[in-house]
PDB file of C-alpha atoms in Angstrom:
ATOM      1  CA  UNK A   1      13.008  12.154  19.249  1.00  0.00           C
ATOM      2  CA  UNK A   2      10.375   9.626  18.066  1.00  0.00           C
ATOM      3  CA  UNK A   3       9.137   9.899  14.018  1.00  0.00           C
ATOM      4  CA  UNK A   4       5.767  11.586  14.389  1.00  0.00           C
ATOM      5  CA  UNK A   5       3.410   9.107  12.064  1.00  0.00           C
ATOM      6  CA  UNK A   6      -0.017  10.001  10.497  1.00  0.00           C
ATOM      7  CA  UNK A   7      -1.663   6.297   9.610  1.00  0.00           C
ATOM      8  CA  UNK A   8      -4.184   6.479   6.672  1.00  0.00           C
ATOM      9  CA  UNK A   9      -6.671   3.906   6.957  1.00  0.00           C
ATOM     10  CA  UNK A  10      -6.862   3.497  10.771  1.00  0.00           C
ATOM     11  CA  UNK A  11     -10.125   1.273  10.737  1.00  0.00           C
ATOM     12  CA  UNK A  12      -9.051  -1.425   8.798  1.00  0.00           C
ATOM     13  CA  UNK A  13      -7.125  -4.623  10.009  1.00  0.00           C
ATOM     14  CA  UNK A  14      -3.716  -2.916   8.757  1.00  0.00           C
ATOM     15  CA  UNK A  15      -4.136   0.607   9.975  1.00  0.00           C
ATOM     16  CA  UNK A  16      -5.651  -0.802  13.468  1.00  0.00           C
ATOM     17  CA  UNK A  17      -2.471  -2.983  13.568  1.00  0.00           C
ATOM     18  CA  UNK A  18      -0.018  -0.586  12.671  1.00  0.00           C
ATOM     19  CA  UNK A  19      -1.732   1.615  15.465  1.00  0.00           C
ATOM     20  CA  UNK A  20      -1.112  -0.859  18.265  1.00  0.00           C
ATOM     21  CA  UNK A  21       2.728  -1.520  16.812  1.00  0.00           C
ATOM     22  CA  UNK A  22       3.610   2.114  16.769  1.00  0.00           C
ATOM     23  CA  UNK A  23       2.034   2.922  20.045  1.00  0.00           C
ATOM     24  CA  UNK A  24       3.987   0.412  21.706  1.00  0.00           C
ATOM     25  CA  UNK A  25       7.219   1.662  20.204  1.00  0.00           C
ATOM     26  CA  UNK A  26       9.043   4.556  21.527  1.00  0.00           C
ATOM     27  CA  UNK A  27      10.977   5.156  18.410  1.00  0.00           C
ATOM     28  CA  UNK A  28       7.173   6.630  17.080  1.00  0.00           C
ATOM     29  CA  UNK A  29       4.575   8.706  17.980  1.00  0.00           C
ATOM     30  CA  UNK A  30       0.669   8.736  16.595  1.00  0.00           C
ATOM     31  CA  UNK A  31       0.072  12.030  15.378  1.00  0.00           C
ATOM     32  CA  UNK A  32      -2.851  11.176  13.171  1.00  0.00           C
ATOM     33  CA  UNK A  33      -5.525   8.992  12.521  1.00  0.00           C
ATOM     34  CA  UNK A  34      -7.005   8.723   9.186  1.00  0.00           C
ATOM     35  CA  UNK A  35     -10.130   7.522   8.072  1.00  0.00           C
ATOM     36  CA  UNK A  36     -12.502   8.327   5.527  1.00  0.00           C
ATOM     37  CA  UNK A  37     -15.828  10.906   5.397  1.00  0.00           C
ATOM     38  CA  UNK A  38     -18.451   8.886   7.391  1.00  0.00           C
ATOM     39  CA  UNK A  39     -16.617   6.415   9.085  1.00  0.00           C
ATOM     40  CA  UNK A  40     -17.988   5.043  12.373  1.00  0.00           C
ATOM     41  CA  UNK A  41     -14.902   5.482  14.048  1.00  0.00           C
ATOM     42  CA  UNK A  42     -14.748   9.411  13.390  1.00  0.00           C
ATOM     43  CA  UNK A  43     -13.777  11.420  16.785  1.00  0.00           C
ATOM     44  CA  UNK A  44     -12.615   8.083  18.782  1.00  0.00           C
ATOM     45  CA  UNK A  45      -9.719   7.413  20.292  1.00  0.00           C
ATOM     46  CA  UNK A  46      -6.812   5.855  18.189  1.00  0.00           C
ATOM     47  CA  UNK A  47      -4.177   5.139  20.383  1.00  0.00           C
ATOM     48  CA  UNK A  48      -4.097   8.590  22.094  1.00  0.00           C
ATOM     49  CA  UNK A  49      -5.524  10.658  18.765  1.00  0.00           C
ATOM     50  CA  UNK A  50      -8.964  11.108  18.027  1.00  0.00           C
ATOM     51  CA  UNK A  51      -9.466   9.265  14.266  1.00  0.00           C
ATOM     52  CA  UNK A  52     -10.594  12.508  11.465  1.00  0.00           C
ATOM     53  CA  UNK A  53     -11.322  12.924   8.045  1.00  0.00           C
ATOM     54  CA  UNK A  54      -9.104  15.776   7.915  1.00  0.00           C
ATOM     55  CA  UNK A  55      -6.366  14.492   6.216  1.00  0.00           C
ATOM     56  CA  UNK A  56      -4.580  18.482   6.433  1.00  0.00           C
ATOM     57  CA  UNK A  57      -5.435  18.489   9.968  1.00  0.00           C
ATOM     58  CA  UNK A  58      -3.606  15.429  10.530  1.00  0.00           C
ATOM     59  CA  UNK A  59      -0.540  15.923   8.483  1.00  0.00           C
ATOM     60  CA  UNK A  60       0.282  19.062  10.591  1.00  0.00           C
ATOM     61  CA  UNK A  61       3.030  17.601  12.202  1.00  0.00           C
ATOM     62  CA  UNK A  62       4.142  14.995  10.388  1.00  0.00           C
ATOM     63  CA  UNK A  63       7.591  13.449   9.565  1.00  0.00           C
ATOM     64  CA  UNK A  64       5.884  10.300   7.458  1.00  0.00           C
ATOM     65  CA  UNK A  65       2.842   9.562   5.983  1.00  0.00           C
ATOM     66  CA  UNK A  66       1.627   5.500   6.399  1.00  0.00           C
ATOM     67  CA  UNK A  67      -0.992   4.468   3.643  1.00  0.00           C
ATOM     68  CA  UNK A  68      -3.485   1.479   3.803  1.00  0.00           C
ATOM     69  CA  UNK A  69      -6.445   2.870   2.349  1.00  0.00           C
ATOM     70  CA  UNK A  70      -7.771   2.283  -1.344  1.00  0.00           C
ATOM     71  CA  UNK A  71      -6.202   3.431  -4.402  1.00  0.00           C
ATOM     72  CA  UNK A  72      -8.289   6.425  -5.168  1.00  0.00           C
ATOM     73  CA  UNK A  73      -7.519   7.876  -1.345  1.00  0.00           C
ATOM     74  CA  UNK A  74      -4.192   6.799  -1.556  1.00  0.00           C
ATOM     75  CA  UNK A  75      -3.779   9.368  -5.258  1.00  0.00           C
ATOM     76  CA  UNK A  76      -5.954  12.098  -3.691  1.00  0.00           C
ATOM     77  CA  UNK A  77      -3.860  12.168  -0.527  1.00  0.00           C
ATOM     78  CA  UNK A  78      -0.056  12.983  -2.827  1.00  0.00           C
ATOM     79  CA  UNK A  79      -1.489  16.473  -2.782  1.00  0.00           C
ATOM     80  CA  UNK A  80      -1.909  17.267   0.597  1.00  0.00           C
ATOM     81  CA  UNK A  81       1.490  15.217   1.516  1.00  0.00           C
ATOM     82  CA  UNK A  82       3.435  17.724  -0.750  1.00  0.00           C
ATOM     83  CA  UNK A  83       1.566  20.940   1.191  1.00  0.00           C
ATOM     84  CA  UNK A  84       2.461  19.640   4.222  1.00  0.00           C
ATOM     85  CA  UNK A  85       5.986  19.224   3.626  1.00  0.00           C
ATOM     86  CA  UNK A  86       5.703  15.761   4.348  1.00  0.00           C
ATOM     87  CA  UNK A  87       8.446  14.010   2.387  1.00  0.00           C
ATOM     88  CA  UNK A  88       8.402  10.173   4.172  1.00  0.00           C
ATOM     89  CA  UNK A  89       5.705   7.722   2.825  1.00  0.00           C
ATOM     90  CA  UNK A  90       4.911   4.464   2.603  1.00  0.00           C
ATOM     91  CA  UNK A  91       2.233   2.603   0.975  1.00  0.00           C
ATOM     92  CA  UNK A  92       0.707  -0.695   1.319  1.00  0.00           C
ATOM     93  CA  UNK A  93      -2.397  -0.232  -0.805  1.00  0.00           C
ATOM     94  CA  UNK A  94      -2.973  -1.986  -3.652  1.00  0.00           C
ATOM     95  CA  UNK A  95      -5.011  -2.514  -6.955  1.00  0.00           C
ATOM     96  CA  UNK A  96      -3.792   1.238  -8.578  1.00  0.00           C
ATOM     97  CA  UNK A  97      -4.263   1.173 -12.096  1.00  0.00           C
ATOM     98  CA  UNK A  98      -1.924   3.258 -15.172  1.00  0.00           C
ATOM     99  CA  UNK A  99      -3.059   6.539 -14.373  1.00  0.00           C
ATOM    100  CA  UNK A 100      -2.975   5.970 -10.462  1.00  0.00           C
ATOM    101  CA  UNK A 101       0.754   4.816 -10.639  1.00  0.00           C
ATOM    102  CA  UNK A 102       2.083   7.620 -12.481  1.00  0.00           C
ATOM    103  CA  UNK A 103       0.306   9.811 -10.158  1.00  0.00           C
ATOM    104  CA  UNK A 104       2.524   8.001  -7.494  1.00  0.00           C
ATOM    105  CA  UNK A 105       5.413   8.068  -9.987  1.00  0.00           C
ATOM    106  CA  UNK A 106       5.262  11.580 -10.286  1.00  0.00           C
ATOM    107  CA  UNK A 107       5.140  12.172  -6.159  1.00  0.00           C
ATOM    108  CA  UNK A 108       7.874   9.838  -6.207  1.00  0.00           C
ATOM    109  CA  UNK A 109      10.221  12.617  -7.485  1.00  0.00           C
ATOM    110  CA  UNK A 110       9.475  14.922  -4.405  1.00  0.00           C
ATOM    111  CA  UNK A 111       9.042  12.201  -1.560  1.00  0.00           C
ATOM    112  CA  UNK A 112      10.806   9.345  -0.065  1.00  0.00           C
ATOM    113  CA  UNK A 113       7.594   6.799  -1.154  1.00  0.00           C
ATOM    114  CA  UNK A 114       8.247   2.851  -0.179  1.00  0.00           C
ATOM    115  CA  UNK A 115       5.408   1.136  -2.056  1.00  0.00           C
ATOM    116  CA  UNK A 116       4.822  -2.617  -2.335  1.00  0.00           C
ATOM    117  CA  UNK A 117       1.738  -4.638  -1.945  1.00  0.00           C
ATOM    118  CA  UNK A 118       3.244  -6.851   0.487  1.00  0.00           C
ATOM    119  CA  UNK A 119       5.935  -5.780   3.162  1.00  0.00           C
ATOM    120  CA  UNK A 120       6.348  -9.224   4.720  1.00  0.00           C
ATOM    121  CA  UNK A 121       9.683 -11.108   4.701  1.00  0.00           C
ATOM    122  CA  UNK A 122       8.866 -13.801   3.453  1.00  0.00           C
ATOM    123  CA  UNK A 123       6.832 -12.473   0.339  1.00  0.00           C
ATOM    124  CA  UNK A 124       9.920 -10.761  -0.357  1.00  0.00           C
ATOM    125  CA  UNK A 125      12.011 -13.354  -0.514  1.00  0.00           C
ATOM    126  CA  UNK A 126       9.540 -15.373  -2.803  1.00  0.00           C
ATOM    127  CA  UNK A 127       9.206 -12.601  -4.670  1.00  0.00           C
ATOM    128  CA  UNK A 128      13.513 -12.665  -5.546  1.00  0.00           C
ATOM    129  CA  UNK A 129      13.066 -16.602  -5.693  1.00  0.00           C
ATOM    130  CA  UNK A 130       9.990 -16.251  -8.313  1.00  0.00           C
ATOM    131  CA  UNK A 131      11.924 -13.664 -10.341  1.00  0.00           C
ATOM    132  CA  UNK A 132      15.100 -15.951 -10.585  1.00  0.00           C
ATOM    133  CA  UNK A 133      12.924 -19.009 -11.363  1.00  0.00           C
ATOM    134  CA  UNK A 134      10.712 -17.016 -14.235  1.00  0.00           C
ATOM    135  CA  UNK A 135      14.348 -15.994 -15.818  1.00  0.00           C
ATOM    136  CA  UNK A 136      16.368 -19.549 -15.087  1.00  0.00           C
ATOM    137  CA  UNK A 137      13.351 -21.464 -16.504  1.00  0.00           C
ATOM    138  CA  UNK A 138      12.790 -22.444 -20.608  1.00  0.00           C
ATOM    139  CA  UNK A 139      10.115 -20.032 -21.919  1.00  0.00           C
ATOM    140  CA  UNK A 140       8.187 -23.093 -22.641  1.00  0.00           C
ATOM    141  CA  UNK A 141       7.621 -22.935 -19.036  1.00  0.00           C
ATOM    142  CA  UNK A 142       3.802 -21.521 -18.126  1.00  0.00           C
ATOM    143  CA  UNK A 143       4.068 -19.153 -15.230  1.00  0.00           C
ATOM    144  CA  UNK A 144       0.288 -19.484 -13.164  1.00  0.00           C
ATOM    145  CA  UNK A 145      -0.780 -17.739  -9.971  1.00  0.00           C
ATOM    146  CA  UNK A 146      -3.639 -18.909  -8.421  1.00  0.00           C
ATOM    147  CA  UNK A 147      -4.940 -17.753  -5.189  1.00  0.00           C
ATOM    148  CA  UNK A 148      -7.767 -18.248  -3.044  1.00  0.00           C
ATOM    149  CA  UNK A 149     -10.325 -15.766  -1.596  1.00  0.00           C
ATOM    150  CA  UNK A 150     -13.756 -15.308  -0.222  1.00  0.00           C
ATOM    151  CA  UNK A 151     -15.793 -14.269  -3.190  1.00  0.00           C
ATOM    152  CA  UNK A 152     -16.332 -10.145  -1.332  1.00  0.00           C
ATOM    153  CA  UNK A 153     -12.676  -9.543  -1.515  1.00  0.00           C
ATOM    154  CA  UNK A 154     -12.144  -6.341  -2.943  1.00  0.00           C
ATOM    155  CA  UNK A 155      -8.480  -6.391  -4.515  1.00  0.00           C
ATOM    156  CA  UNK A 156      -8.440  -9.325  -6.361  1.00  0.00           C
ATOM    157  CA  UNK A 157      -5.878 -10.454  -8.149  1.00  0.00           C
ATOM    158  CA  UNK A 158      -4.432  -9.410  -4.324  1.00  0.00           C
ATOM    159  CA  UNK A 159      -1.616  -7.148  -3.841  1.00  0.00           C
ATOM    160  CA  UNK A 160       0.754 -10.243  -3.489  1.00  0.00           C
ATOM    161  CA  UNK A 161      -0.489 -12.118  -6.534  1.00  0.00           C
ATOM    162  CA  UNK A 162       0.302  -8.790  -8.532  1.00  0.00           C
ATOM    163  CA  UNK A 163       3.857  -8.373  -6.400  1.00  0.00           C
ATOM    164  CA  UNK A 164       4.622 -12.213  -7.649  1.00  0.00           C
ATOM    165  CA  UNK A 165       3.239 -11.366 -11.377  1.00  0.00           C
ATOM    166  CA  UNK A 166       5.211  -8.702 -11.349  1.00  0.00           C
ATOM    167  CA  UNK A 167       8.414 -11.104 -10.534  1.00  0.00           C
ATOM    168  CA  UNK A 168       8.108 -13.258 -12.449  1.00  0.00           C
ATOM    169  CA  UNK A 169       7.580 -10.834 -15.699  1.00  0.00           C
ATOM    170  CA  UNK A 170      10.667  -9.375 -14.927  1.00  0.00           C
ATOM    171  CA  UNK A 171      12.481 -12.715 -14.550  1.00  0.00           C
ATOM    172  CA  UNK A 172      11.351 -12.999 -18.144  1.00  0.00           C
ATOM    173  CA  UNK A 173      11.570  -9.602 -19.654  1.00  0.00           C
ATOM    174  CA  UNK A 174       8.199  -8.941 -20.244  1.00  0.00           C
ATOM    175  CA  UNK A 175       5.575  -6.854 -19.134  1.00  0.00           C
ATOM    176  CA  UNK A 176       2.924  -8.223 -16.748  1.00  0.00           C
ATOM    177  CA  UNK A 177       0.217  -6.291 -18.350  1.00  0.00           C
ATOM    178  CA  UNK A 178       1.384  -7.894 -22.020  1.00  0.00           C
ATOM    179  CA  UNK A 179       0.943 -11.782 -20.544  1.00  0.00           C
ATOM    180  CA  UNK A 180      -1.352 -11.429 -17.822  1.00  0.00           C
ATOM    181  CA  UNK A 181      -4.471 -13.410 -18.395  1.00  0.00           C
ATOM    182  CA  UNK A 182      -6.824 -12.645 -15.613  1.00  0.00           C
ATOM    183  CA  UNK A 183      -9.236 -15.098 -14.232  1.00  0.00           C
ATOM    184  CA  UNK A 184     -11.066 -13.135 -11.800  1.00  0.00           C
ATOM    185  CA  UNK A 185     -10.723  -9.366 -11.242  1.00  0.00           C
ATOM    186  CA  UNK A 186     -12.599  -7.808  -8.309  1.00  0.00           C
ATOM    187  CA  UNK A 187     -13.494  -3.341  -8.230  1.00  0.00           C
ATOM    188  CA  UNK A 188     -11.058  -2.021  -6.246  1.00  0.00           C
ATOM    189  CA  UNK A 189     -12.554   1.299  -4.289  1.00  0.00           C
TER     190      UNK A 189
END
């Protein structure tokens, strides 16, 4: 029997991707489309599910719960997970702040939640190579990240900058929030 998926976010470049992957993969099945209140895609066809607002409506039958939305939709949806009994979720959205991540924290207790603001391989990898670097390296070492974006993208520092912060503060026992010296930092929704 194929995991029945509800994808949060269906009209951006993840969600639409993560539609096309699951649909062509018998191990899942699309039982919900997610997008927000006045989206242009409302009531069309999303792989074989008409895209809603509803976030209730589409959790009815749902084993997991795939989030790529912002960070506000992403807290406001833990709710409405827990009512539905659905216990499997996964988020790639990025940008949360405090208050947002012990939110997640918290849901963390009653669901299964896989969170990370890259799920690539390779970032993964870098991401154990930047940690054992951070801690193998003299603290007179400067740790920098600097990344390149067009000047309207909306979670800067990205999700994979933070992921690699995040490393390489661990690799030296600190907290990123203590060293971090930001040199651009974009409004996340």
């Amino acid at each position: 029997m194929p995991l029945k998926i509800v994808i949060a976010g269906a009209a951006g470049r993840m969600g639409a991707a993560l539609l096309r992957a699951a649909s062509a993969d018998a191990r899942f099945a699309i039982v919900g489309a997610v997008e927000r209140d006045g989206s242009i895609l409302l009531g069309q066809d999303a792989c074989g599910v008409a895209v809603t607002a509803d976030l209730a409506a589409a959790l009815t039958n749902a084993d997991a719960f795939i989030d790529f939305t912002a960070p506000a939709a992403t807290v406001a949806a833990l709710p409405a997970l827990a009512r539905a009994n659905v216990r499997t979720v996964i988020i790639g959205t990025t940008g949360f702040d405090a208050a947002q991540e012990a939110a997640i924290a918290a849901a963390a207790r009653e669901h299964a939640i896989v969170k990370s603001g890259n799920f690539s391989l390779g970032v993964t990898l870098l991401s154990a190579l930047v940690e054992d670097a951070a801690r193998r390296l003299d603290p007179s070492w400067d740790i920098e990240i600097v990344e390149l974006h067009h000047r309207r993208k909306v979670d800067a520092p990205s999700g994979t900058a933070l992921l690699l912060g995040e490393s390489a503060a661990r690799g030296r026992n600190v907290s990123l929030s203590d060293v971090r010296a930001p040199a651009r930092d974009a409004a996340t929704p």
